[in-house]
Short mmCIF file of C-alpha atoms in Angstrom, two decimals:
data_model
loop_
_atom_site.label_atom_id
_atom_site.label_comp_id
_atom_site.label_asym_id
_atom_site.label_seq_id
_atom_site.Cartn_x
_atom_site.Cartn_y
_atom_site.Cartn_z
CA UNK R 1 66.47 32.60 -30.85
CA UNK R 2 69.31 29.96 -32.81
CA UNK R 3 67.91 26.57 -33.39
CA UNK R 4 66.16 23.66 -34.65
CA UNK R 5 62.77 22.54 -34.07
CA UNK R 6 62.75 19.64 -32.17
CA UNK R 7 59.93 16.93 -30.67
CA UNK R 8 57.36 18.84 -29.62
CA UNK R 9 57.17 18.50 -26.01
CA UNK R 10 55.39 20.72 -23.59
CA UNK R 11 58.59 23.55 -22.98
CA UNK R 12 59.56 23.23 -26.54
CA UNK R 13 60.57 27.27 -26.92
CA UNK R 14 59.56 26.46 -31.27
CA UNK R 15 56.49 26.34 -30.30
CA UNK R 16 53.55 29.03 -31.15
CA UNK R 17 51.96 30.12 -28.37
CA UNK R 18 53.32 31.29 -24.79
CA UNK R 19 55.61 29.31 -22.65
CA UNK R 20 56.31 29.53 -19.44
CA UNK R 21 59.50 28.56 -17.95
CA UNK R 22 58.16 27.46 -14.74
CA UNK R 23 60.14 25.41 -11.08
CA UNK R 24 63.55 26.98 -13.42
CA UNK R 25 65.64 27.14 -11.22
CA UNK R 26 68.72 29.58 -11.25
CA UNK R 27 72.14 29.20 -9.93
CA UNK R 28 75.84 31.20 -10.67
CA UNK R 29 78.53 28.96 -11.96
CA UNK R 30 81.89 30.95 -10.36
CA UNK R 31 84.49 28.64 -12.62
CA UNK R 32 82.62 29.46 -15.63
CA UNK R 33 81.64 33.17 -14.91
CA UNK R 34 78.31 32.24 -15.99
CA UNK R 35 74.69 31.06 -14.48
CA UNK R 36 72.85 28.19 -14.80
CA UNK R 37 69.37 25.98 -14.25
CA UNK R 38 69.78 23.54 -12.07
CA UNK R 39 67.62 22.96 -9.26
CA UNK R 40 68.93 24.56 -5.80
CA UNK R 41 69.14 27.22 -7.74
CA UNK R 42 66.46 30.52 -7.04
CA UNK R 43 63.62 30.01 -8.06
CA UNK R 44 63.08 32.04 -12.17
CA UNK R 45 60.20 32.89 -14.04
CA UNK R 46 59.85 33.96 -18.56
CA UNK R 47 57.14 34.20 -20.39
CA UNK R 48 58.03 34.24 -24.29
CA UNK R 49 55.80 34.59 -27.15
CA UNK R 50 57.37 33.27 -31.35
CA UNK R 51 56.54 36.05 -32.99
CA UNK R 52 57.94 34.63 -36.42
CA UNK R 53 60.08 31.89 -38.02
CA UNK R 54 63.05 31.97 -41.31
CA UNK R 55 65.22 28.73 -41.20
CA UNK R 56 67.51 28.25 -38.15
CA UNK R 57 66.44 30.95 -35.97
CA UNK R 58 62.55 32.27 -34.46
CA UNK R 59 61.73 36.27 -33.37
CA UNK R 60 61.06 35.82 -29.94
CA UNK R 61 58.88 37.99 -27.31
CA UNK R 62 60.91 37.21 -23.97
CA UNK R 63 58.56 38.95 -20.71
CA UNK R 64 60.82 37.90 -17.94
CA UNK R 65 57.62 37.64 -14.56
CA UNK R 66 61.38 37.56 -12.28
CA UNK R 67 64.52 39.60 -12.50
CA UNK R 68 68.03 36.69 -12.54
CA UNK R 69 70.76 37.31 -14.11
CA UNK R 70 71.37 36.04 -17.81
CA UNK R 71 67.94 35.26 -16.88
CA UNK R 72 66.02 35.13 -20.75
CA UNK R 73 69.93 33.56 -22.17
CA UNK R 74 69.65 30.90 -20.01
CA UNK R 75 67.03 30.11 -19.99
CA UNK R 76 66.94 30.33 -23.97
CA UNK R 77 70.15 28.25 -23.68
CA UNK R 78 68.86 25.72 -21.12
CA UNK R 79 66.19 25.89 -23.29
CA UNK R 80 69.06 24.87 -26.39
CA UNK R 81 68.26 27.39 -28.65
CA UNK R 82 70.75 30.50 -27.40
CA UNK R 83 70.50 33.88 -28.19
CA UNK R 84 72.17 34.46 -31.61
CA UNK R 85 74.89 36.28 -31.22
CA UNK R 86 75.20 35.09 -27.20
CA UNK R 87 78.79 33.94 -26.40
CA UNK R 88 78.82 32.83 -23.76
CA UNK R 89 75.96 31.26 -23.46
CA UNK R 90 75.44 30.24 -26.79
CA UNK R 91 78.86 28.27 -28.16
CA UNK R 92 80.05 29.23 -31.77
CA UNK R 93 77.13 31.69 -33.72
CA UNK R 94 76.76 29.50 -36.69
CA UNK R 95 77.48 26.07 -35.90
CA UNK R 96 76.24 23.62 -38.62
CA UNK R 97 74.85 26.69 -40.83
CA UNK R 98 76.60 26.07 -44.74
CA UNK R 99 75.23 28.32 -46.52
CA UNK R 100 78.23 31.90 -46.29
CA UNK R 101 75.18 34.71 -46.43
CA UNK R 102 73.70 33.09 -43.96
CA UNK R 103 76.50 32.32 -41.88
CA UNK R 104 77.60 35.59 -42.02
CA UNK R 105 74.34 37.24 -40.95
CA UNK R 106 73.84 35.23 -37.77
CA UNK R 107 77.19 36.70 -36.18
CA UNK R 108 76.86 39.84 -35.21
CA UNK R 109 79.62 41.05 -33.31
CA UNK R 110 76.97 41.30 -30.39
CA UNK R 111 73.90 39.82 -29.30
CA UNK R 112 70.78 40.15 -30.63
CA UNK R 113 69.05 40.50 -27.21
CA UNK R 114 67.07 43.70 -27.05
CA UNK R 115 64.27 45.68 -25.13
CA UNK R 116 61.95 47.46 -26.85
CA UNK R 117 59.70 48.13 -24.00
CA UNK R 118 59.76 48.76 -20.49
CA UNK R 119 57.28 48.59 -18.79
CA UNK R 120 57.53 49.35 -14.03
CA UNK R 121 53.86 49.73 -13.36
CA UNK R 122 53.42 52.18 -10.89
CA UNK R 123 53.22 51.86 -6.97
CA UNK R 124 52.42 53.27 -4.05
CA UNK R 125 54.81 56.07 -4.75
CA UNK R 126 55.34 56.78 -7.98
CA UNK R 127 53.26 56.81 -12.33
CA UNK R 128 53.67 53.54 -14.48
CA UNK R 129 57.00 54.15 -16.41
CA UNK R 130 56.70 53.29 -19.93
CA UNK R 131 60.23 53.16 -22.95
CA UNK R 132 60.92 51.77 -25.58
CA UNK R 133 63.53 51.99 -28.24
CA UNK R 134 63.76 51.54 -32.32
CA UNK R 135 65.85 47.88 -33.15
CA UNK R 136 68.70 49.06 -34.06
CA UNK R 137 70.17 48.99 -37.45
CA UNK R 138 71.92 45.76 -37.34
CA UNK R 139 69.33 43.67 -36.36
CA UNK R 140 66.35 45.06 -38.15
CA UNK R 141 68.61 44.15 -41.56
CA UNK R 142 69.28 40.85 -39.77
CA UNK R 143 65.69 40.02 -40.00
CA UNK R 144 65.31 41.39 -43.18
CA UNK R 145 67.08 39.07 -45.15
CA UNK R 146 65.62 36.36 -42.73
CA UNK R 147 61.82 37.95 -44.55
CA UNK R 148 61.40 38.47 -41.13
CA UNK R 149 58.83 40.82 -39.86
CA UNK R 150 59.52 42.66 -36.83
CA UNK R 151 56.22 43.20 -34.46
CA UNK R 152 54.77 46.56 -34.41
CA UNK R 153 54.62 47.99 -30.77
CA UNK R 154 51.46 47.05 -29.04
#
């Protein structure tokens, strides 16, 4: 997630702890070919926990509670803290960052949104499925550059 902290509010995604985006409704914007939060949209809920912070960024553990298109990207951008590398919802990648090394680090060739764990609970017809994936090398290198340690899977 990219962005600066602003005044503490109940929905401030830079606070430590868990934030629930409740009553956020998402709707497609056909002109821009992306989703947006809007009062007439479909309900969408996400939770996040701040795992670590560094200059200009935070490492989040995001948990969508509904399954809307681009839900996590839209919720982070709507809160004013787009995901690093998200050109569609985040705008210029290195806006306001003067340090050349940091600018380079925060301008990846893709969005830094990584599904390290997928958990599908058991249903009456299927067994529980948990799949995990290692963090991509460039994502890990950026975290190392920023002195952010990636938390171990629980």
